[in-house]
Tab-separated table of C-alpha atoms in Angstrom:
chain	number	residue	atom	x	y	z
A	1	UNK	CA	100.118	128.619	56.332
A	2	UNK	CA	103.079	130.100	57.374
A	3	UNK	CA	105.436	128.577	60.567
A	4	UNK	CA	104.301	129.917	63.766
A	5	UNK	CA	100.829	131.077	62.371
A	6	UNK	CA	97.764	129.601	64.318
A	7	UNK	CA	94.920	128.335	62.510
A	8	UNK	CA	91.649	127.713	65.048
A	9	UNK	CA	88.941	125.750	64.057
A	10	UNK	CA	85.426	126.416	65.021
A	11	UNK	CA	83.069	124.722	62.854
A	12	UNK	CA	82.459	123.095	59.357
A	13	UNK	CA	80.257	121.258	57.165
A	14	UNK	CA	79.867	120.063	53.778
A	15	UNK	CA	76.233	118.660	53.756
A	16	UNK	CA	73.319	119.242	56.225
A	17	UNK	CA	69.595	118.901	56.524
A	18	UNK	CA	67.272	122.105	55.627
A	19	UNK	CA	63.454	122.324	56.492
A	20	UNK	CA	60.898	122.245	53.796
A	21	UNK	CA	57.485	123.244	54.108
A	22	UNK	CA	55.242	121.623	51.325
A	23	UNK	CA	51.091	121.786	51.822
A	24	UNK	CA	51.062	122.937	55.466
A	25	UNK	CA	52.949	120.101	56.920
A	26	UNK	CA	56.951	120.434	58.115
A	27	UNK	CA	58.984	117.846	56.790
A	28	UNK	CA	62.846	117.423	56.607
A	29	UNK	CA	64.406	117.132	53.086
A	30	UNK	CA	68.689	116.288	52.556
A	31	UNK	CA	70.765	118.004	50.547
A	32	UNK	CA	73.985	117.655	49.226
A	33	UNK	CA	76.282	120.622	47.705
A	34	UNK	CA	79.098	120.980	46.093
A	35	UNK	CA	81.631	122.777	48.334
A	36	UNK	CA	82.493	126.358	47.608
A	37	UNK	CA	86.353	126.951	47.300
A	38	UNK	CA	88.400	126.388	50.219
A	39	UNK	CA	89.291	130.118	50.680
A	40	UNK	CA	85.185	130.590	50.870
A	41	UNK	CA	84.850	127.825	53.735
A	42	UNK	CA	87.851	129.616	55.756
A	43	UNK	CA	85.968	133.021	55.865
A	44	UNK	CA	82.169	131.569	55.866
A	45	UNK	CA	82.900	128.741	59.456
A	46	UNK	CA	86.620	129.281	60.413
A	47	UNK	CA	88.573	131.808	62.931
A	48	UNK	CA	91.677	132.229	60.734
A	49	UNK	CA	94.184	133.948	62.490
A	50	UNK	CA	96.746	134.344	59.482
A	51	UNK	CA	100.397	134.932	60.251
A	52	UNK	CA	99.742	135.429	63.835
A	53	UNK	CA	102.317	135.110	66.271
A	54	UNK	CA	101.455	133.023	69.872
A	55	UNK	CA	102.250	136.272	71.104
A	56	UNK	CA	99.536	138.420	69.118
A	57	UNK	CA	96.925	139.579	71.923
A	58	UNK	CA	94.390	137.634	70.143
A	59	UNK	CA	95.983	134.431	70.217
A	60	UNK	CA	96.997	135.027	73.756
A	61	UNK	CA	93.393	135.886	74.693
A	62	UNK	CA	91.675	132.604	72.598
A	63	UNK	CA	94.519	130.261	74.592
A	64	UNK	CA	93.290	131.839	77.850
A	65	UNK	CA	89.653	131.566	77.053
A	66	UNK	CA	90.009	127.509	75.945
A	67	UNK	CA	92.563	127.139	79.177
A	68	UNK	CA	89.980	128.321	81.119
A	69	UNK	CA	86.939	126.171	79.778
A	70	UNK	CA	89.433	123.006	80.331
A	71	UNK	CA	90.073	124.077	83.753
A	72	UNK	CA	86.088	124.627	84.293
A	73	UNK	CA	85.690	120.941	82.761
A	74	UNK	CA	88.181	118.604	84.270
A	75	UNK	CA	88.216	115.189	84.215
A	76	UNK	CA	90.413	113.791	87.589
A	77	UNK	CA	91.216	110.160	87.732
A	78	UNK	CA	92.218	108.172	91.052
A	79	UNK	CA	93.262	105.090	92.169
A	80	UNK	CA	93.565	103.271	95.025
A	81	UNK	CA	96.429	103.736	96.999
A	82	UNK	CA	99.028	101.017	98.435
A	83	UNK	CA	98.587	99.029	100.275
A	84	UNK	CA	95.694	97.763	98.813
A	85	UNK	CA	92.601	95.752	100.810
A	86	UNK	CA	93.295	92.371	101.438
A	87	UNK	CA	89.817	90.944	103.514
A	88	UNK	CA	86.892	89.267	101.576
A	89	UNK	CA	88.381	89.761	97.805
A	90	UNK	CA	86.178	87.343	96.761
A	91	UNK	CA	82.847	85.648	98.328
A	92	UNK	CA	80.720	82.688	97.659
A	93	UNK	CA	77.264	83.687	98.620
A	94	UNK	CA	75.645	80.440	99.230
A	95	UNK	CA	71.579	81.293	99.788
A	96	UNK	CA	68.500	79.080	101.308
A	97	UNK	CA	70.590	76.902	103.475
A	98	UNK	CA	68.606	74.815	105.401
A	99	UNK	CA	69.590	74.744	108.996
A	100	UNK	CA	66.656	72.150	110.093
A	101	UNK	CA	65.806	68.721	108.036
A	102	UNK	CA	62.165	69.184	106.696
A	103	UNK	CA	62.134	72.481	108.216
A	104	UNK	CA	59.467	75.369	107.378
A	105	UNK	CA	60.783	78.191	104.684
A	106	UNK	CA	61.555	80.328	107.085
A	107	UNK	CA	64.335	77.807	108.779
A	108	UNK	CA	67.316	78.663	106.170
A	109	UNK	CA	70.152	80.682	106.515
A	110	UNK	CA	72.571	82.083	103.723
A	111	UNK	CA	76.347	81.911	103.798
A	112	UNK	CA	78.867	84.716	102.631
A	113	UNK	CA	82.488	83.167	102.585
A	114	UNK	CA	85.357	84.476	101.550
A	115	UNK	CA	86.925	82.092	98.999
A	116	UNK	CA	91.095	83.068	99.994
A	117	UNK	CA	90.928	82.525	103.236
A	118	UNK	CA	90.438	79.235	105.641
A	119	UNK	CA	89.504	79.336	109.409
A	120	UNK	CA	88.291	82.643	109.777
A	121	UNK	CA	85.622	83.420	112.172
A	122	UNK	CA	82.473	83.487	111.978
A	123	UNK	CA	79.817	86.531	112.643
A	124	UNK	CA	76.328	85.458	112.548
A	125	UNK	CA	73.347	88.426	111.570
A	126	UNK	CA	69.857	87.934	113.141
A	127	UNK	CA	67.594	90.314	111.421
A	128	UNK	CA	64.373	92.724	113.352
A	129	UNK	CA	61.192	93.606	112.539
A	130	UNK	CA	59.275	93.129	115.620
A	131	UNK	CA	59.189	89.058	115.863
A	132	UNK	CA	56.749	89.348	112.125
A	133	UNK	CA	58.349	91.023	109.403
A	134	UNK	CA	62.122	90.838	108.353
A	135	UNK	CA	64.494	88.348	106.100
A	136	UNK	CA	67.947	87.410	106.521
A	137	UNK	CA	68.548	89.278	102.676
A	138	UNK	CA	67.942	92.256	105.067
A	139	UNK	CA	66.262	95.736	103.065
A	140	UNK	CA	66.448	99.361	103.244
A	141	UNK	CA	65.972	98.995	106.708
A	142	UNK	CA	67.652	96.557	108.650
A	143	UNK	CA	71.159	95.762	106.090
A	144	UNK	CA	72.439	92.772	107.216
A	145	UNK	CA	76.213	94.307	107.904
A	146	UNK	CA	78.148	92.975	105.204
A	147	UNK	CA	80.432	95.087	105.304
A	148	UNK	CA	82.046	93.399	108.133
A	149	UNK	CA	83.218	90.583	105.262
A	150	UNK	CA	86.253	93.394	104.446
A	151	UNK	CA	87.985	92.574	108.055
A	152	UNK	CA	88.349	89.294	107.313
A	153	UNK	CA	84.995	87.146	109.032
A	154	UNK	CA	82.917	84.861	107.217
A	155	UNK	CA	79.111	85.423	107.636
A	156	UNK	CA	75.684	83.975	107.838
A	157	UNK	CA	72.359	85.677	108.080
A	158	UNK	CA	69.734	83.646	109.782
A	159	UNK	CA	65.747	83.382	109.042
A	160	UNK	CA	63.508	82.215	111.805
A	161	UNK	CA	59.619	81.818	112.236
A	162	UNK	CA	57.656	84.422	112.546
A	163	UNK	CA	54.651	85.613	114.576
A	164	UNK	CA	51.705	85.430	114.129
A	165	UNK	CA	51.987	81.565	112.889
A	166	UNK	CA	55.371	81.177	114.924
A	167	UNK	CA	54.654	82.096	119.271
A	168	UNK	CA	58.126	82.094	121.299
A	169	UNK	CA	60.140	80.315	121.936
A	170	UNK	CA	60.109	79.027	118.472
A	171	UNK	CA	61.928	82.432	117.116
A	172	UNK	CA	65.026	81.557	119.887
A	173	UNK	CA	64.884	77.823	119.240
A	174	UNK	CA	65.265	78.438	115.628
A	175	UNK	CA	68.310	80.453	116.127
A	176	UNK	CA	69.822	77.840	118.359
A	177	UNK	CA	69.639	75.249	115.394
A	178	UNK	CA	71.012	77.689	113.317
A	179	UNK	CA	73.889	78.341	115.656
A	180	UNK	CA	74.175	74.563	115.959
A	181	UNK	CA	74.128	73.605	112.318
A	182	UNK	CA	76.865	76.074	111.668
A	183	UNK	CA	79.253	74.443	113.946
A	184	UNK	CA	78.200	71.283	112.711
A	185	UNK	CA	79.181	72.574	109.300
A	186	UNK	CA	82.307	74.331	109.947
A	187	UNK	CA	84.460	71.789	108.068
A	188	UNK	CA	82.314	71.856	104.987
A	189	UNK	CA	82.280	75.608	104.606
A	190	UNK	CA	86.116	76.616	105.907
A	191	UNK	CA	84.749	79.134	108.701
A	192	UNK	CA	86.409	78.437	112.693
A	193	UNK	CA	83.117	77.023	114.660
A	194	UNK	CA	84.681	78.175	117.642
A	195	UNK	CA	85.150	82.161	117.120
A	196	UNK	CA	81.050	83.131	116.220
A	197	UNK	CA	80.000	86.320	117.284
A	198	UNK	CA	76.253	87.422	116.468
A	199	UNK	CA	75.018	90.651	115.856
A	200	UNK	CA	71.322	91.731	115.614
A	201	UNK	CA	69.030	94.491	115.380
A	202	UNK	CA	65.728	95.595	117.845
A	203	UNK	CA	64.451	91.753	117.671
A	204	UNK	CA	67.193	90.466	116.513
A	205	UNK	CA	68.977	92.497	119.368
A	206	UNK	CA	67.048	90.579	121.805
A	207	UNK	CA	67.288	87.265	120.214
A	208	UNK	CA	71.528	87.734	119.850
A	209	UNK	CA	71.042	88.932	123.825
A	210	UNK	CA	69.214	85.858	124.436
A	211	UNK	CA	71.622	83.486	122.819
A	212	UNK	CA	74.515	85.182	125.075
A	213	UNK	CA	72.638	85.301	128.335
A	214	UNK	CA	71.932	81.987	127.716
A	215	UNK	CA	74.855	80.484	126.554
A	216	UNK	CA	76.083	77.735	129.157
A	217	UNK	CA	73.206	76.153	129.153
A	218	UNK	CA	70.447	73.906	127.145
A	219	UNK	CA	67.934	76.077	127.544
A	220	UNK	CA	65.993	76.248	124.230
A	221	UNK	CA	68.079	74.095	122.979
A	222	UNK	CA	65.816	71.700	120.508
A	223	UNK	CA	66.096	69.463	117.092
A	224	UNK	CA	69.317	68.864	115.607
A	225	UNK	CA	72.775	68.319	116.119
A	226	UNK	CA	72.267	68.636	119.830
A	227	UNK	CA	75.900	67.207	120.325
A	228	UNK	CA	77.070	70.699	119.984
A	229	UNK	CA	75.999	73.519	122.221
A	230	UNK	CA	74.745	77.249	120.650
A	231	UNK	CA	77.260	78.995	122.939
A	232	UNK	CA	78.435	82.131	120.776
A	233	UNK	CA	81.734	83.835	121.582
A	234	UNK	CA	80.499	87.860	121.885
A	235	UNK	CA	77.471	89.155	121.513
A	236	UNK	CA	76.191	92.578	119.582
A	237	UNK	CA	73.150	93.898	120.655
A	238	UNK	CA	71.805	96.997	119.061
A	239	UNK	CA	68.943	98.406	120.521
A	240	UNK	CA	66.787	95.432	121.394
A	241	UNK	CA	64.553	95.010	123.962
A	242	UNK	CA	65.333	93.201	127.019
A	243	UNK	CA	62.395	93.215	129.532
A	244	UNK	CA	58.855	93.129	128.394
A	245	UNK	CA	57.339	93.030	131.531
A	246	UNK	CA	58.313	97.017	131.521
A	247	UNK	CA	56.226	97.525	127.757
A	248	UNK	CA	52.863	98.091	127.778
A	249	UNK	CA	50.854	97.610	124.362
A	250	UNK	CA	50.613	93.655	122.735
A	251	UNK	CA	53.155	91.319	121.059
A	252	UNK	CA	52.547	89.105	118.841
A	253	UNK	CA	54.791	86.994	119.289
A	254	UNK	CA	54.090	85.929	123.088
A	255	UNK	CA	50.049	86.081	122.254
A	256	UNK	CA	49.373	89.761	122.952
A	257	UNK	CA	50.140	91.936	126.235
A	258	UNK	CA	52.809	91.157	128.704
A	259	UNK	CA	50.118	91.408	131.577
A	260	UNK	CA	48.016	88.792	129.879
A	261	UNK	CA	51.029	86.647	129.054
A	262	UNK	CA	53.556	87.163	131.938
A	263	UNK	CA	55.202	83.693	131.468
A	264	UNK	CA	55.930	84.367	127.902
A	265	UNK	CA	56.691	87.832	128.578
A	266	UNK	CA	59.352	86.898	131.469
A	267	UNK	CA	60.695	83.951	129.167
A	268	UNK	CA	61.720	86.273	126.405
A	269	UNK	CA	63.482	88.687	128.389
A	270	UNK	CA	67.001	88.431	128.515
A	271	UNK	CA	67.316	90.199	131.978
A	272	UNK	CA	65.930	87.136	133.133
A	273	UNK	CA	69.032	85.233	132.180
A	274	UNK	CA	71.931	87.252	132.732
A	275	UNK	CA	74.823	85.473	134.501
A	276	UNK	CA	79.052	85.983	135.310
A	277	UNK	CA	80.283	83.238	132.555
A	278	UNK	CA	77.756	84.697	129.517
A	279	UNK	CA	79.752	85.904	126.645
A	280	UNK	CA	81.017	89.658	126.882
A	281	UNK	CA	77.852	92.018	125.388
A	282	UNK	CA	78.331	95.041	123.017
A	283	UNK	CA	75.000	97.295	124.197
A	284	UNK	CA	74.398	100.115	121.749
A	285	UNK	CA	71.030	102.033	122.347
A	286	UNK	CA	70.034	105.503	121.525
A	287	UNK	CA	68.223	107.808	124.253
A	288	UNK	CA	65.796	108.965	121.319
A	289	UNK	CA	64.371	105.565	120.548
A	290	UNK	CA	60.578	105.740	119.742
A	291	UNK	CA	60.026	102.214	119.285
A	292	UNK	CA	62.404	100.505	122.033
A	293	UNK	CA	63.059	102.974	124.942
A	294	UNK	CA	66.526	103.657	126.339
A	295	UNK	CA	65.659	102.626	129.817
A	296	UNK	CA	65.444	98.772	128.138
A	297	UNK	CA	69.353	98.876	127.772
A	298	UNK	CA	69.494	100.299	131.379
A	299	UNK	CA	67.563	97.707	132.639
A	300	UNK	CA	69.902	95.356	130.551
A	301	UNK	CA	73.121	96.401	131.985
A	302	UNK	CA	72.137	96.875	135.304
A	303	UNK	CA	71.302	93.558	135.770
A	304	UNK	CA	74.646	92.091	134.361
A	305	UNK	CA	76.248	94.585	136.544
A	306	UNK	CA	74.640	92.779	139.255
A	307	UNK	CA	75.816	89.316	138.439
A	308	UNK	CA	79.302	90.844	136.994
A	309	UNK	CA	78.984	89.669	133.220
A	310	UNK	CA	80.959	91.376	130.713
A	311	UNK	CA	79.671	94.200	128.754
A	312	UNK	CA	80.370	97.341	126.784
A	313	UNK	CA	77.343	99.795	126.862
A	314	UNK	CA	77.576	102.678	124.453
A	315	UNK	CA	74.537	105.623	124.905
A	316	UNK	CA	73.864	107.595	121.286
A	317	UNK	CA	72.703	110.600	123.010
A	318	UNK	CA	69.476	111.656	120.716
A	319	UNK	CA	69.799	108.228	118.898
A	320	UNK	CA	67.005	106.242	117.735
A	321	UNK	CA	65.841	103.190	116.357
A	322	UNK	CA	67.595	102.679	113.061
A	323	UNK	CA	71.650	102.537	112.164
A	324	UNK	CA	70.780	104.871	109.642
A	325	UNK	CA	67.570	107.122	110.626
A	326	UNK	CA	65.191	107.182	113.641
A	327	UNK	CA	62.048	105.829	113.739
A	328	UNK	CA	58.573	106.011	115.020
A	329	UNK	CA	54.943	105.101	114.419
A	330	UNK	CA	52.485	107.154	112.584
A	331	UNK	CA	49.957	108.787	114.272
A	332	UNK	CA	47.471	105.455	113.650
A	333	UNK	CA	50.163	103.066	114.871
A	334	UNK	CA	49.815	100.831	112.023
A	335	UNK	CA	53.302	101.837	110.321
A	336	UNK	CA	56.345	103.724	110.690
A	337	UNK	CA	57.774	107.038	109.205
A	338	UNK	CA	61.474	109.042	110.519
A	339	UNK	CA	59.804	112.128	111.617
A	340	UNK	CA	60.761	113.015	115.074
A	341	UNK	CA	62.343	109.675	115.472
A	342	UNK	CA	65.677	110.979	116.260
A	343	UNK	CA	68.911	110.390	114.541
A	344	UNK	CA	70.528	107.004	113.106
A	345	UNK	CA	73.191	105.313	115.530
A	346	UNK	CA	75.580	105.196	112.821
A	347	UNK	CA	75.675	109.024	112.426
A	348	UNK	CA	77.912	108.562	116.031
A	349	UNK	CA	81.075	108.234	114.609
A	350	UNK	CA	82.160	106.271	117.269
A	351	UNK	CA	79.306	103.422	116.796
A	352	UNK	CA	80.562	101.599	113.409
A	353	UNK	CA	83.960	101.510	114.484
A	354	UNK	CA	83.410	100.201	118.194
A	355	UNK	CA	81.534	97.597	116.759
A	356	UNK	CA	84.488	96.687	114.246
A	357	UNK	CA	87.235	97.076	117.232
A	358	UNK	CA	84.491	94.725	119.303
A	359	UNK	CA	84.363	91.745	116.782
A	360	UNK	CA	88.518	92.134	116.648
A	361	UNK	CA	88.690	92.026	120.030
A	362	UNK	CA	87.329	88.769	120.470
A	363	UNK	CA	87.265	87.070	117.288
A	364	UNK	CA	90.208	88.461	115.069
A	365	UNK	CA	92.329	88.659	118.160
A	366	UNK	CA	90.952	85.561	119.814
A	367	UNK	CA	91.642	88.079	122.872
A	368	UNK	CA	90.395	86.762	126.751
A	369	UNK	CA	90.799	89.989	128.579
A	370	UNK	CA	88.244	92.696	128.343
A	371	UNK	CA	87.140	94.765	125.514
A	372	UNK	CA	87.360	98.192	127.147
A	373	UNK	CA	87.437	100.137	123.478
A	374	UNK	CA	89.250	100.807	120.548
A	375	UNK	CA	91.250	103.596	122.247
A	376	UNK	CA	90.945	104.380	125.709
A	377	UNK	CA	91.482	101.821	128.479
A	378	UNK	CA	89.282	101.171	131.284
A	379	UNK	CA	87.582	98.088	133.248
A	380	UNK	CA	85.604	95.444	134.149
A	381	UNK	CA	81.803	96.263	132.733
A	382	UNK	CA	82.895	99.224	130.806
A	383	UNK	CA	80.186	102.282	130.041
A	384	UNK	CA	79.791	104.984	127.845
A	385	UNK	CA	77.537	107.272	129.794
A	386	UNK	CA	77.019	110.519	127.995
A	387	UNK	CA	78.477	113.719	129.369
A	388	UNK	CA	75.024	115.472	130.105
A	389	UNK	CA	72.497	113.073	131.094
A	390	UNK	CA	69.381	112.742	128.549
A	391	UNK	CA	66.160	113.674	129.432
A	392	UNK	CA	62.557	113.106	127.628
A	393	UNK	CA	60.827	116.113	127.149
A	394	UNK	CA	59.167	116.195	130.076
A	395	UNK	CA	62.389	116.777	132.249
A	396	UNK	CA	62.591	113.042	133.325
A	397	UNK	CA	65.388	111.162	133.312
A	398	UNK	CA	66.011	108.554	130.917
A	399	UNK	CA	68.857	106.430	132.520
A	400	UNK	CA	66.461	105.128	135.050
A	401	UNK	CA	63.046	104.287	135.826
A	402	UNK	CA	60.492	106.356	136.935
C-alpha cells in the first residue's frame, strides 16, 4: 500500500464452524478451506480505503466515529494520593480470647492490633441485641466499628452472657473482667492499659454507660485480676437505654417487667449511678427511635447534669435505632423490619466524625479538658439540642416526659 494510505480492518477468518442438518437433528460440523487470494479476502471482510489521504472525508469521518466509541468506553485509573495512610497498616486479629479461666463460651473477647505500632490506646466494642442475641464478630446489624483501627487505636470486641440463661448483673460483671483482663494483658499485647475508651450499641450502650457511671468504684466488680480496677477513660454510648423503670413491656434479662422486678430494673440503670468524677460520656440518640425512645438519653443527661459529670449529647433529629437504618418491630412484635423506623444515625454527617474527634480527644490526645466538639467551642456538659424541637406525632414533646 502506498505511504499515507489507510488500511482499516474490520474482520477476517480463514476457518469457521457451519451448521449441518442430517436426519432431523442440528449438529455442528468444522471445516477447513483453502483461502481465496488475498485480493478476494480484502473485498469479501475488509474496509480498504486505497490511496486515501487522512484528510479524505471518509477517513476523517471513520477516525471520528472510533474516537468517539473510545471516548464512550474509557477506562480511568487512580491512585492514591500523597500522603498516604499511615494508622493500622497491618493487624493481628487474635479471636476467642478468654477473658475468665474456665469461663462459659460466651466469656471471650477478640483482639485487633496493629502490628507497627506500640502503646497505642485501646477502644473496647460491646455489642447489642437486647441482653440475648449479638456476638462480638458483630453482623449486618450492629458492625463492631473497625474502622476506628485507621486512627491509630488498638481494639477488642467483647462477648458476654446472655439472657435467658445469663440474668443481670452477670452481662456487666462479664464486661468488668473483660475490662480487667485487658489491663492485665497490656504488656503481652503492646496496647496502653491506661487510655481505653468503650463504645457500644442499644445494650451495649447501656452496658459501656454502666461501666462509666460506675467507674470509681467496685461495684460489679467480680472474678479475676481484681488488683486492677475496670475504670475506662471515655465512654460512647449510642442509643442505649438508661432507665428501665420508665419501659413498660418485659426483659429478659432482669426476669421479665420492670414493675415485677424493680430491684433489677433500678440496678441496671445507669441513671442510678451517675456521679461528678465518672469518665466524660459521648450520648448519641435519635428522636425517631422505635425500639429505645429519645426521652431515655434525656433522662440520661439530665441526671449527670445534676451531679455535673462530663458529657457530650448529640440529638439525630428523625434518627433511629441503627447507625445505618432505623428500626422497629413488626406488627407481631416477634422481629424487626426498617419500615417507619426512621433514618440511620450515621446518615448525620456530623455523627461518625464526632465520635472520631471524641476518641482523639481523650485517647489520641491524652487531653484533660473538655471535649466540647470537633469545631466549635463551648462548655462544661456540652449539648447538641436540635434547632426545632422534635415532636411524636401526636404533638408531644420528645425532650421531656410527659
Amino acid at each position: 500500500m502506498d505511504s499515507g494510505s489507510i488500511l482499516i480492518l474490520t474482520g477476517s477468518g480463514l476457518s469457521g464452524l457451519t451448521p449441518q442438518c442430517a436426519e432431523g437433528s442440528f449438529g455442528w460440523k468444522s471445516h477447513w478451506f483453502t483461502p481465496p487470494p488475498a485480493r478476494f479476502i480484502m473485498n469479501r471482510h475488509f474496509l480498504q480505503l486505497r490511496l486515501a489521504s487522512i484528510f479524505h472525508p471518509t477517513a476523517v469521518f471513520v477516525c471520528g466515529l472510533f474516537a468517539t466509541i473510545a471516548a464512550t468506553h474509557a477506562q480511568i485509573r487512580t491512585v492514591t494520593q500523597q500522603p498516604y495512610p499511615t494508622g493500622g497498616n497491618s493487624v493481628a486479629w487474635i479471636t476467642n480470647v478468654p477473658y475468665v479461666d474456665g469461663g462459659e463460651p460466651q466469656q471471650q473477647l477478640d483482639l485487633y492490633l496493629p502490628t507497627e505500632q506500640k502503646n497505642m490506646p485501646l477502644i473496647v466494642f460491646v455489642h447489642g441485641g437486647g441482653w440475648e442475641h449479638g456476638d462480638k464478630a458483630g453482623d449486618s446489624l450492629n458492625p463492631n466499628n473497625l474502622q476506628l483501627l485507621w486512627d491509630g487505636y488498638a481494639m477488642a470486641s467483647v462477648n458476654y452472657r446472655l439472657a435467658p440463661a445469663a440474668i443481670w448483673p452477670a452481662q456487666i460483671e462479664d464486661c468488668k473482667a473483660a475490662i480487667r483482663w485487658l489491663k492485665a494483658h497490656a504488656h503481652d499485647y503492646g496496647y496502653d492499659a491506661s487510655r481505653i475508651g468503650v463504645i457500644g450499641e442499644s445494650a451495649g450502650g447501656q452496658l459501656v454507660a454502666m461501666l462509666g457511671t460506675t467507674s470509681g468504684s467496685k461495684a460489679f466488680d467480680e472474678g479475676e485480676n481484681l488488683d486492677l480496677s475496670s475504670d475506662v477513660t471515655c465512654v460512647v454510648n449510642l442509643f442505649g437505654p438508661a432507665d428501665f423503670t420508665a419501659f413498660e413491656g418485659k426483659f429478659l434479662f432482669i426476669g421479665g417487667s420492670p414493675k415485677d422486678h424493680p430491684d433489677l430494673a433500678r440496678s441496671a440503670s445507669p441513671v442510678n449511678y451517675v456521679h461528678a468524677d465518672e469518665p466524660p460520656m459521648l450520648v448519641v440518640h435519635g428522636t425517631a427511635d422505635q425500639l429505645v425512645p429519645y426521652i431515655q438519653a434525656e433522662l440520661l443527661v439530665a441526671a449527670m447534669d445534676k451531679v455535673k459529670a462530663p458529657y457530650y449529647f448529640h440529638t439525630v433529629v428523625g434518627g433511629g435505632h441503627n447507625p445505618y437504618f432505623g428500626l422497629k418491630f413488626d406488627a407481631s412484635g416477634s422481629s424487626f423490619n426498617s419500615g417507619g423506623g426512621g433514618i440511620g444515625l450515621f446518615e448525620d454527617p456530623m455523627v461518625e466524625p464526632l465520635i472520631r474527634a471524641f476518641f482523639r480527644h481523650y485517647l489520641l490526645d491524652g487531653r484533660k479538658d473538655l471535649f466540647t466538639g470537633p469545631s466549635r467551642p463551648g462548655g462544661p456538659g456540652m449539648r447538641r439540642r436540635p434547632a426545632i424541637e422534635p415532636r411524636n406525632t401526636d404533638g408531644a414533646s420528645v425532650l421531656s416526659p410527659k
